[in-house]
């Protein structure tokens, strides 16, 4: 198959959600449709059950399981679908943010009873930064849910994106009748059938004024549906695919993942409207997926927690050309030529060594500690992909050496863990002390454990009160110098020596922004 055909038939995406909204369940149903798995329950939830939050070994064990499901590829009607899994636990949100740098679109799952939740908002912000096309799936319609119009308004307002329902629910909870698929012009009647893989309970219904509708869903629900659809057509513009592809409009579906309801419709629409691999941006130029030469970047590194197998897997997204096994590629950062004898991919339930991979595909590379997040591979061109930033961490602690004999081990361990993207390191300008910033409490435990077990080093945490770390820059060098002098005790540098302001409180940050107008405060490392 020609490269262009391989590209056009690929869809690489992630399912994202606030914990408990139904991400794992929906992913599993999508895999069932693709024949990638054959029984429900085959995808282990990588969600950490409440109550087990301090047991990070359990979390790592579960994350271990999730390596196998990190990327799930399957074919559905000649379309090659790559689903990138994201961690279920909020403390690993940064992993999720990074995974979003490797997808071409996302499906956001929202719990119909709860609406938009905190994590949904954060994830949407990352999507917005990259203009990632999003489809919204409102889940759990078999439970009493908010009014669909209220939900649509809430999504539009909170997620700051125009919405367009492509399906509409008929009631919810005990009286949930089903959904009318506006996109396909048919009616799916609700049955709670986990095994439903075909459109068994879907009836074509292009004319909803037909009295037959009354027979299917009772006259009162039929009347309600007709009124609702009239309102939908009245207030929402026709579905505009280009606006969706530009990340400006989100089509919305309703269903119940656990009952496998509304999932087929979602998938059918997804393969038709979702983008195939999009061009990628580098510091010097834009890369088209159809370029003959291979390019790709590493967006995730997964360490093996088993002390007997310290190797890591680096996940590379192919951006252009054809990736080949045993071919030499330039590792741009080190300038070295590297080849991979056993690159892996996950197809259906199996992890296997692959000979070729195409744009949109994710390849697992064996890594002994050489790679960093953001590393680029090419056929010789010195490129650096952009759009793989670090995000402003939310929790901070001083890291101290607890074993003076193991200073070197600690430095090496911290260095490697930071390259892996576990957390971020800052050095205080005031006292030279090292500060670790994370997005979740658990990372501190993970770091301490891994330093001890993988590097033989011991660390101790000490509290520091910081509200946020932001990268600062300015064209006004005088003001920048003045700011750094005045805020000396709150200044630090990141791993690359860039200036970082550690604001004590949101008030201090707002005040700094107010008083130093020429300084730009950034909440991601790429600006
Ligand atoms: P997550 O990955 O987004 O964290 O959510 P997950 O799929 O694990 O789903 C969270 C809970 O919501 C699960 O219940 C799951 O069964 C349930 N769920 C998912 N989709 C639906 C739906 O359409 N309707 C209803 N009523 N429930 C749904 P749990 O009790 O936490 O786990 P389990 O014991 O059922 O596995």
Coordinates of C-alpha atoms and ligand atoms in Angstrom, one line a residue:
X1 CA 0.0 0.0 0.0
X2 CA 1.3 3.5 -0.9
X3 CA 2.4 5.7 2.0
X4 CA -0.4 8.1 1.3
X5 CA -3.0 5.4 1.6
X6 CA -1.4 4.2 4.9
X7 CA -1.7 7.7 6.2
X8 CA -5.3 8.3 5.1
X9 CA -6.5 5.2 6.8
X10 CA -5.0 6.0 10.2
X11 CA -6.7 7.6 13.2
X12 CA -4.6 8.1 16.3
X13 CA -6.5 9.4 19.3
X14 CA -7.0 9.2 23.1
X15 CA -10.0 8.9 25.2
X16 CA -9.8 11.4 28.1
X17 CA -12.1 12.0 31.1
X18 CA -12.3 12.9 34.7
X19 CA -11.8 9.7 36.7
X20 CA -14.9 7.5 36.9
X21 CA -16.7 9.1 33.9
X22 CA -16.2 5.9 32.0
X23 CA -13.0 6.2 30.0
X24 CA -11.9 2.6 30.6
X25 CA -15.4 1.2 29.8
X26 CA -15.7 3.1 26.6
X27 CA -12.2 2.2 25.5
X28 CA -13.0 -1.4 26.1
X29 CA -16.2 -1.3 24.0
X30 CA -14.4 0.4 21.2
X31 CA -11.9 -2.4 21.3
X32 CA -14.7 -5.0 21.2
X33 CA -16.1 -3.4 18.1
X34 CA -12.7 -3.5 16.5
X35 CA -12.3 -7.2 17.4
X36 CA -9.2 -6.2 19.2
X37 CA -10.5 -8.0 22.3
X38 CA -13.1 -10.6 22.5
X39 CA -14.5 -10.4 26.0
X40 CA -15.7 -7.6 28.2
X41 CA -13.3 -7.1 31.1
X42 CA -10.2 -7.8 29.1
X43 CA -8.9 -4.3 29.5
X44 CA -7.8 -3.9 33.0
X45 CA -8.8 -0.6 34.5
X46 CA -5.7 1.3 35.3
X47 CA -7.8 3.4 37.6
X48 CA -6.7 3.4 41.2
X49 CA -9.5 2.5 43.5
X50 CA -10.2 5.1 46.1
X51 CA -8.6 4.1 49.4
X52 CA -5.6 2.7 47.8
X53 CA -4.1 6.0 47.0
X54 CA -1.1 5.7 49.3
X55 CA -0.2 2.4 48.0
X56 CA 1.9 3.6 45.0
X57 CA 3.4 0.1 44.5
X58 CA 0.0 -1.1 43.6
X59 CA -0.4 1.9 41.3
X60 CA 2.9 1.1 39.6
X61 CA 1.8 -2.5 39.3
X62 CA -1.3 -1.3 37.6
X63 CA 0.7 1.1 35.5
X64 CA 2.7 -1.9 34.5
X65 CA -0.4 -3.5 33.3
X66 CA -1.2 -0.3 31.5
X67 CA 2.1 -0.4 29.5
X68 CA 0.6 -3.3 27.6
X69 CA -2.4 -1.2 26.9
X70 CA -0.5 2.0 26.3
X71 CA -1.3 1.9 22.7
X72 CA -3.9 -0.3 21.2
X73 CA -4.1 -0.7 17.5
X74 CA -6.9 -2.4 15.6
X75 CA -8.5 -2.3 12.2
X76 CA -12.2 -1.4 11.8
X77 CA -13.6 -1.3 8.3
X78 CA -10.2 -0.8 6.7
X79 CA -9.4 2.1 9.1
X80 CA -6.3 1.5 11.3
X81 CA -7.2 2.9 14.7
X82 CA -4.6 3.6 17.4
X83 CA -5.9 4.4 20.8
X84 CA -3.4 5.9 23.2
X85 CA -4.2 5.0 26.8
X86 CA -3.8 7.6 29.5
X87 CA -3.4 7.0 33.2
X88 CA -6.5 6.8 35.2
X89 CA -5.1 8.5 38.3
X90 CA -5.1 12.3 38.5
X91 CA -1.6 12.3 40.0
X92 CA -0.3 11.1 36.7
X93 CA -2.0 13.9 34.8
X94 CA 1.3 15.0 33.3
X95 CA 1.6 11.6 31.5
X96 CA -1.8 12.3 30.1
X97 CA -0.8 15.8 29.0
X98 CA 2.2 14.4 27.1
X99 CA 0.2 11.7 25.5
X100 CA -2.1 14.4 24.1
X101 CA 1.0 15.7 22.2
X102 CA 1.0 12.5 20.2
X103 CA -2.7 12.2 19.1
X104 CA -4.5 13.7 16.2
X105 CA -7.9 13.9 18.0
X106 CA -9.6 13.0 21.2
X107 CA -12.8 11.7 22.6
X108 CA -13.8 13.3 25.9
X109 CA -16.1 11.3 28.1
X110 CA -18.4 13.2 30.4
X111 CA -20.6 11.7 33.1
X112 CA -24.2 12.8 32.2
X113 CA -25.1 13.2 35.9
X114 CA -22.0 15.2 36.9
X115 CA -21.3 17.2 33.8
X116 CA -18.0 18.9 33.2
X117 CA -15.6 18.1 36.1
X118 CA -12.2 19.6 37.2
X119 CA -10.0 17.2 35.3
X120 CA -12.1 17.5 32.1
X121 CA -11.3 21.2 32.2
X122 CA -7.6 20.8 32.6
X123 CA -7.4 18.2 29.8
X124 CA -9.5 20.4 27.5
X125 CA -7.0 23.3 28.1
X126 CA -4.2 21.1 26.7
X127 CA -6.4 20.2 23.7
X128 CA -7.1 23.8 23.1
X129 CA -3.4 24.7 23.2
X130 CA -2.9 22.4 20.3
X131 CA -6.3 22.9 18.5
X132 CA -6.9 19.2 18.8
X133 CA -10.2 18.1 17.4
X134 CA -12.5 16.8 20.1
X135 CA -15.7 14.7 20.1
X136 CA -17.7 14.6 23.3
X137 CA -19.4 11.4 24.5
X138 CA -22.0 12.0 27.3
X139 CA -22.0 8.8 29.2
X140 CA -24.2 7.0 31.8
X141 CA -27.5 8.0 30.2
X142 CA -29.0 4.9 31.9
X143 CA -28.7 6.8 35.1
X144 CA -30.7 10.0 35.9
X145 CA -28.8 12.7 34.1
X146 CA -28.9 16.5 33.8
X147 CA -31.2 17.9 31.1
X148 CA -29.4 17.5 27.7
X149 CA -29.7 21.1 26.7
X150 CA -28.3 22.2 30.1
X151 CA -25.4 19.7 29.5
X152 CA -24.8 21.1 26.1
X153 CA -24.7 24.6 27.4
X154 CA -22.4 23.6 30.3
X155 CA -20.0 21.9 27.9
X156 CA -20.0 24.9 25.6
X157 CA -19.4 27.3 28.4
X158 CA -17.0 25.4 30.6
X159 CA -14.9 23.8 27.8
X160 CA -15.0 27.0 25.8
X161 CA -15.9 25.3 22.6
X162 CA -18.9 25.4 20.3
X163 CA -20.9 22.2 20.4
X164 CA -23.2 20.5 17.9
X165 CA -25.2 17.4 19.1
X166 CA -25.0 14.6 16.5
X167 CA -27.3 12.4 18.6
X168 CA -30.0 13.3 21.1
X169 CA -31.2 11.3 24.1
X170 CA -34.7 10.4 24.8
X171 CA -35.0 10.8 28.6
X172 CA -32.5 9.2 31.0
X173 CA -32.3 6.9 34.0
X174 CA -35.1 4.4 34.4
X175 CA -37.1 6.0 31.6
X176 CA -34.1 6.1 29.1
X177 CA -35.6 5.1 25.8
X178 CA -32.6 5.5 23.5
X179 CA -31.0 8.1 21.3
X180 CA -31.9 9.6 17.9
X181 CA -28.9 9.7 15.7
X182 CA -29.1 13.0 14.0
X183 CA -26.0 12.2 11.9
X184 CA -27.3 8.8 10.6
X185 CA -31.0 9.7 10.8
X186 CA -31.9 6.6 12.7
X187 CA -33.2 5.7 16.1
X188 CA -31.3 3.5 18.5
X189 CA -33.6 1.9 21.1
X190 CA -32.0 1.3 24.5
X191 CA -31.3 -2.2 25.4
X192 CA -28.7 -3.1 28.0
X193 CA -26.9 -5.7 25.9
X194 CA -23.2 -5.9 26.6
X195 CA -22.7 -8.1 23.6
X196 CA -24.3 -5.8 21.1
X197 CA -21.8 -5.5 18.3
X198 CA -24.1 -4.8 15.4
X199 CA -27.0 -2.4 14.9
X200 CA -29.5 -4.8 16.1
X201 CA -31.8 -2.3 17.8
X202 CA -31.4 0.6 15.4
X203 CA -34.2 1.6 13.1
X204 CA -34.0 4.0 10.2
X205 CA -36.0 7.0 10.9
X206 CA -35.4 9.8 8.5
X207 CA -38.9 11.3 9.1
X208 CA -39.4 11.7 12.8
X209 CA -42.8 13.2 12.2
X210 CA -44.0 9.7 11.2
X211 CA -46.6 8.4 13.7
X212 CA -44.6 5.1 13.8
X213 CA -42.2 6.9 16.2
X214 CA -45.0 6.9 18.8
X215 CA -45.1 3.1 18.7
X216 CA -41.4 2.9 19.4
X217 CA -41.0 5.3 22.3
X218 CA -44.6 6.2 23.4
X219 CA -46.5 9.3 22.1
X220 CA -45.4 11.5 24.9
X221 CA -41.6 10.8 24.4
X222 CA -42.1 11.0 20.6
X223 CA -43.6 14.5 21.1
X224 CA -40.8 15.5 23.3
X225 CA -38.2 14.2 20.9
X226 CA -39.8 16.1 18.0
X227 CA -39.7 19.3 20.0
X228 CA -36.2 18.8 21.2
X229 CA -34.9 18.1 17.6
X230 CA -36.7 21.2 16.4
X231 CA -34.9 23.2 19.1
X232 CA -31.6 21.5 18.1
X233 CA -32.0 22.4 14.5
X234 CA -33.1 25.9 15.5
X235 CA -30.2 26.8 17.7
X236 CA -27.3 24.9 16.4
X237 CA -25.7 25.4 13.0
X238 CA -25.3 22.4 10.7
X239 CA -22.3 20.3 11.6
X240 CA -19.2 21.9 10.1
X241 CA -16.4 19.4 9.8
X242 CA -13.8 22.0 9.1
X243 CA -14.6 23.8 12.4
X244 CA -14.3 20.4 14.2
X245 CA -10.9 19.7 12.5
X246 CA -9.8 23.2 13.6
X247 CA -10.7 22.4 17.2
X248 CA -13.4 25.0 17.3
X249 CA -16.5 22.8 17.3
X250 CA -17.2 19.6 19.3
X251 CA -19.8 17.1 18.0
X252 CA -21.6 15.6 21.0
X253 CA -23.0 12.0 21.3
X254 CA -25.0 10.5 24.2
X255 CA -24.9 6.9 25.3
X256 CA -24.1 4.4 28.0
X257 CA -20.7 2.8 27.6
X258 CA -21.3 0.0 30.2
X259 CA -24.3 -1.1 28.2
X260 CA -22.5 -0.7 24.9
X261 CA -25.1 1.8 23.9
X262 CA -24.3 4.6 21.5
X263 CA -20.8 3.3 21.1
X264 CA -21.1 2.0 17.5
X265 CA -22.7 5.3 16.4
X266 CA -19.8 7.1 18.0
X267 CA -17.2 4.9 16.3
X268 CA -18.9 5.1 12.9
X269 CA -19.0 8.8 13.0
X270 CA -15.4 9.0 14.4
X271 CA -13.9 7.0 11.5
X272 CA -15.6 9.3 9.0
X273 CA -14.9 12.7 10.5
X274 CA -11.8 12.3 12.7
X275 CA -8.5 13.5 11.1
X276 CA -5.8 11.2 9.8
X277 CA -2.3 12.2 10.9
X278 CA -1.8 15.9 10.8
X279 CA 1.3 17.9 9.9
X280 CA 3.7 18.4 12.9
X281 CA 5.6 21.5 13.8
X282 CA 9.3 21.7 14.4
X283 CA 11.5 24.6 15.3
X284 CA 12.5 25.1 11.6
X285 CA 9.6 23.9 9.5
X286 CA 6.3 22.0 9.3
X287 CA 6.6 18.3 8.6
X288 CA 3.9 16.7 6.3
X289 CA 3.1 13.1 7.1
X290 CA 3.5 12.2 3.4
X291 CA 7.2 13.3 3.3
X292 CA 9.2 10.3 2.2
X293 CA 11.8 10.6 5.0
X294 CA 11.0 9.2 8.4
X295 CA 10.7 11.6 11.3
X296 CA 9.3 10.9 14.8
X297 CA 9.6 12.0 18.4
X298 CA 9.4 10.4 21.9
X299 CA 6.5 11.5 23.9
X300 CA 6.5 9.0 26.7
X301 CA 9.0 6.8 28.6
X302 CA 7.9 4.0 30.7
X303 CA 10.2 2.5 33.3
X304 CA 9.9 -1.1 34.4
X305 CA 9.4 -1.2 38.1
X306 CA 10.7 -4.8 38.3
X307 CA 14.2 -4.4 39.8
X308 CA 15.4 -7.4 37.7
X309 CA 14.4 -5.6 34.5
X310 CA 15.4 -2.0 34.7
X311 CA 15.0 -1.3 31.0
X312 CA 12.5 1.2 29.8
X313 CA 10.3 1.5 26.8
X314 CA 10.3 4.8 24.9
X315 CA 7.2 5.5 22.9
X316 CA 7.9 7.2 19.5
X317 CA 5.2 8.8 17.4
X318 CA 5.9 8.5 13.7
X319 CA 5.3 11.9 12.1
X320 CA 6.3 11.3 8.5
X321 CA 7.7 8.6 6.1
X322 CA 8.1 4.9 6.8
X323 CA 9.8 3.7 9.9
X324 CA 11.9 0.5 9.3
X325 CA 13.3 -2.0 11.6
X326 CA 17.2 -2.2 11.6
X327 CA 17.6 1.0 9.6
X328 CA 19.9 3.7 10.9
X329 CA 18.2 6.9 12.2
X330 CA 19.7 10.1 13.5
X331 CA 19.1 10.7 17.2
X332 CA 19.2 14.4 16.8
X333 CA 20.1 15.4 20.4
X334 CA 23.2 13.1 20.6
X335 CA 24.0 13.3 16.9
X336 CA 24.4 9.5 17.0
X337 CA 23.0 7.0 14.4
X338 CA 20.9 4.4 16.1
X339 CA 19.0 1.4 14.8
X340 CA 16.4 -0.7 16.4
X341 CA 16.3 -4.4 16.1
X342 CA 13.1 -5.1 18.0
X343 CA 10.7 -2.1 17.7
X344 CA 7.3 -3.1 19.0
X345 CA 3.7 -2.2 18.4
X346 CA 0.5 -3.3 20.0
X347 CA -2.0 -4.8 17.6
X348 CA -5.1 -6.3 19.0
X349 CA -4.2 -8.1 22.2
X350 CA -0.6 -8.8 21.1
X351 CA 2.6 -6.9 21.5
X352 CA 4.8 -7.8 18.5
X353 CA 8.0 -6.8 16.8
X354 CA 7.3 -4.8 13.7
X355 CA 9.2 -4.3 10.5
X356 CA 7.4 -1.1 9.3
X357 CA 5.4 1.7 10.9
X358 CA 3.7 4.7 9.3
X359 CA 2.7 8.2 10.4
X360 CA 0.2 8.1 13.2
X361 CA 1.7 4.8 14.5
X362 CA 3.3 4.5 17.9
X363 CA 6.4 2.4 18.1
X364 CA 7.8 1.1 21.4
X365 CA 11.7 1.3 21.5
X366 CA 13.9 -0.4 24.0
X367 CA 15.7 2.2 26.0
X368 CA 18.5 1.7 28.5
X369 CA 18.4 5.3 29.8
X370 CA 19.5 7.2 26.6
X371 CA 16.3 8.8 25.6
X372 CA 14.5 11.9 26.9
X373 CA 10.9 13.1 26.3
X374 CA 10.9 15.2 23.2
X375 CA 13.9 13.4 21.5
X376 CA 13.6 13.5 17.7
X377 CA 14.6 10.8 15.2
X378 CA 15.2 11.6 11.5
X379 CA 17.0 10.4 8.4
X380 CA 19.7 13.0 8.9
X381 CA 17.9 16.4 9.1
X382 CA 18.5 18.2 12.4
X383 CA 14.9 18.8 13.5
X384 CA 13.3 19.5 16.8
X385 CA 9.6 19.0 17.2
X386 CA 7.8 21.6 19.2
X387 CA 4.6 21.2 21.2
X388 CA 5.9 18.7 23.8
X389 CA 6.1 21.2 26.7
X390 CA 6.5 20.6 30.4
X391 CA 3.5 21.9 32.3
X392 CA 3.6 24.1 35.3
X393 CA 3.7 21.7 38.3
X394 CA 1.4 22.2 41.3
X395 CA 3.1 20.6 44.2
X396 CA 6.6 21.3 45.4
X397 CA 9.2 20.0 47.9
X398 CA 12.9 20.4 48.6
X399 CA 14.8 17.2 47.8
X400 CA 17.7 16.5 50.3
X401 CA 20.3 13.9 50.2
X402 CA 19.7 11.4 53.0
X403 CA 22.9 9.4 52.5
X404 CA 26.0 11.6 52.1
X405 CA 28.0 8.6 50.6
X406 CA 25.6 8.4 47.7
X407 CA 25.6 11.9 46.4
X408 CA 26.5 10.9 42.8
X409 CA 23.9 8.2 42.7
X410 CA 21.3 10.7 43.8
X411 CA 22.3 13.2 41.2
X412 CA 22.2 10.6 38.4
X413 CA 18.9 9.2 39.6
X414 CA 17.2 12.6 39.8
X415 CA 18.6 13.5 36.4
X416 CA 17.2 10.4 34.7
X417 CA 13.9 10.5 36.4
X418 CA 13.4 14.1 35.2
X419 CA 14.3 13.0 31.7
X420 CA 11.6 10.4 31.9
X421 CA 9.2 13.2 32.8
X422 CA 8.3 11.9 36.3
X423 CA 8.6 15.4 37.7
X424 CA 10.5 18.7 37.2
X425 CA 13.6 20.0 38.9
X426 CA 14.2 23.6 39.8
X427 CA 17.3 25.1 41.5
X428 CA 16.5 28.0 44.0
X429 CA 18.5 31.1 43.2
X430 CA 18.3 32.0 46.9
X431 CA 20.1 29.1 48.4
X432 CA 20.9 26.7 45.5
X433 CA 18.6 24.0 47.0
X434 CA 16.9 21.6 44.6
X435 CA 13.2 21.7 44.4
X436 CA 11.1 19.0 42.8
X437 CA 7.7 20.0 41.3
X438 CA 5.0 17.5 40.4
X439 CA 1.3 17.5 39.5
X440 CA 0.5 14.8 42.0
X441 CA 1.4 13.8 45.6
X442 CA 2.2 10.2 44.5
X443 CA 5.1 11.2 42.4
X444 CA 7.1 12.1 45.5
X445 CA 6.7 8.5 46.8
X446 CA 7.5 7.1 43.4
X447 CA 10.7 9.2 43.1
X448 CA 11.8 8.2 46.6
X449 CA 11.2 4.6 46.0
X450 CA 12.8 4.5 42.6
X451 CA 15.9 6.4 43.7
X452 CA 16.4 3.8 46.4
X453 CA 15.7 0.7 44.4
X454 CA 17.1 1.7 41.0
X455 CA 20.0 4.0 41.9
X456 CA 20.8 3.0 45.5
X457 CA 20.3 6.6 46.7
X458 CA 18.3 7.9 49.6
X459 CA 16.4 11.2 49.6
X460 CA 14.4 13.1 52.1
X461 CA 11.6 15.7 51.4
X462 CA 11.3 19.0 53.1
X463 CA 8.3 21.3 52.8
X464 CA 8.2 24.4 50.7
X465 CA 5.2 26.6 50.2
X466 CA 4.8 27.5 46.5
X467 CA 1.6 28.1 44.7
X468 CA 2.9 27.9 41.1
X469 CA 6.0 27.9 39.1
X470 CA 6.0 29.9 35.9
X471 CA 8.6 30.5 33.3
X472 CA 9.3 34.2 32.8
X473 CA 10.8 36.2 29.9
X474 CA 10.8 39.7 28.7
X475 CA 12.1 42.0 25.9
X476 CA 12.6 44.6 28.5
X477 CA 15.9 43.5 30.0
X478 CA 15.9 46.2 32.6
X479 CA 12.5 45.3 34.0
X480 CA 13.5 41.6 34.0
X481 CA 16.6 42.3 35.9
X482 CA 14.7 44.5 38.4
X483 CA 12.1 41.7 38.8
X484 CA 14.7 39.1 39.4
X485 CA 16.5 41.3 41.9
X486 CA 13.3 42.1 43.9
X487 CA 12.0 38.6 43.8
X488 CA 15.3 37.0 44.4
X489 CA 14.1 34.7 47.1
X490 CA 11.3 33.4 44.7
X491 CA 13.5 32.9 41.7
X492 CA 14.8 29.6 40.4
X493 CA 16.2 28.0 37.2
X494 CA 14.8 24.9 35.5
X495 CA 17.0 22.1 34.1
X496 CA 17.8 24.1 31.1
X497 CA 18.8 27.2 33.0
X498 CA 15.7 29.2 32.2
X499 CA 14.3 31.7 34.7
X500 CA 11.3 30.4 36.8
X501 CA 9.3 32.5 39.2
X502 CA 8.0 30.5 42.2
X503 CA 4.9 32.4 43.3
X504 CA 3.9 31.8 47.0
X505 CA 0.3 32.5 46.4
X506 CA -2.2 33.3 43.6
X507 CA -2.3 36.8 45.0
X508 CA 1.5 37.2 44.7
X509 CA 1.3 36.0 41.1
X510 CA -1.5 38.3 40.2
X511 CA 0.4 41.2 41.8
X512 CA 3.6 40.4 40.0
X513 CA 1.7 40.3 36.7
X514 CA 0.1 43.6 37.5
X515 CA 3.3 45.4 38.5
X516 CA 5.6 44.0 35.8
X517 CA 3.6 44.5 32.6
X518 CA 6.6 43.8 30.3
X519 CA 7.2 40.4 31.7
X520 CA 5.5 37.4 30.2
X521 CA 4.5 34.6 32.7
X522 CA 4.2 31.2 31.0
X523 CA 2.5 28.1 32.5
X524 CA 4.1 25.6 30.1
X525 CA 7.8 25.4 29.3
X526 CA 7.3 26.1 25.6
X527 CA 6.6 29.6 24.6
Ligands
LIG1 P1 -12.7 5.8 34.2 O1 -11.9 4.9 33.4 O2 -13.1 7.0 33.5 O3 -12.2 6.1 35.6 O4 -14.1 5.0 34.5 P2 -14.5 3.5 34.3 O5 -14.7 3.1 32.9 O6 -13.7 2.7 35.2 O7 -16.0 3.6 34.9 C1 -16.3 4.1 36.2 C2 -17.5 3.4 36.8 O8 -18.6 3.8 36.0 C3 -17.4 1.9 36.7 O9 -18.1 1.4 37.8 C4 -18.2 1.6 35.5 O10 -18.8 0.3 35.4 C5 -19.3 2.7 35.5 N1 -19.9 3.0 34.2 C6 -19.2 3.2 33.0 N2 -20.1 3.5 32.1 C7 -21.3 3.5 32.6 C8 -22.6 3.7 32.1 O11 -22.8 3.9 30.9 N3 -23.6 3.6 33.0 C9 -23.4 3.3 34.3 N4 -24.5 3.2 35.1 N5 -22.2 3.1 34.8 C10 -21.2 3.2 34.0 P3 -17.4 0.9 39.1 O12 -18.5 0.4 40.0 O13 -16.4 1.9 39.6 O14 -16.5 -0.3 38.6 P4 -17.0 -1.7 38.1 O15 -17.0 -2.5 39.4 O16 -18.3 -1.6 37.5 O17 -15.9 -2.1 37.2

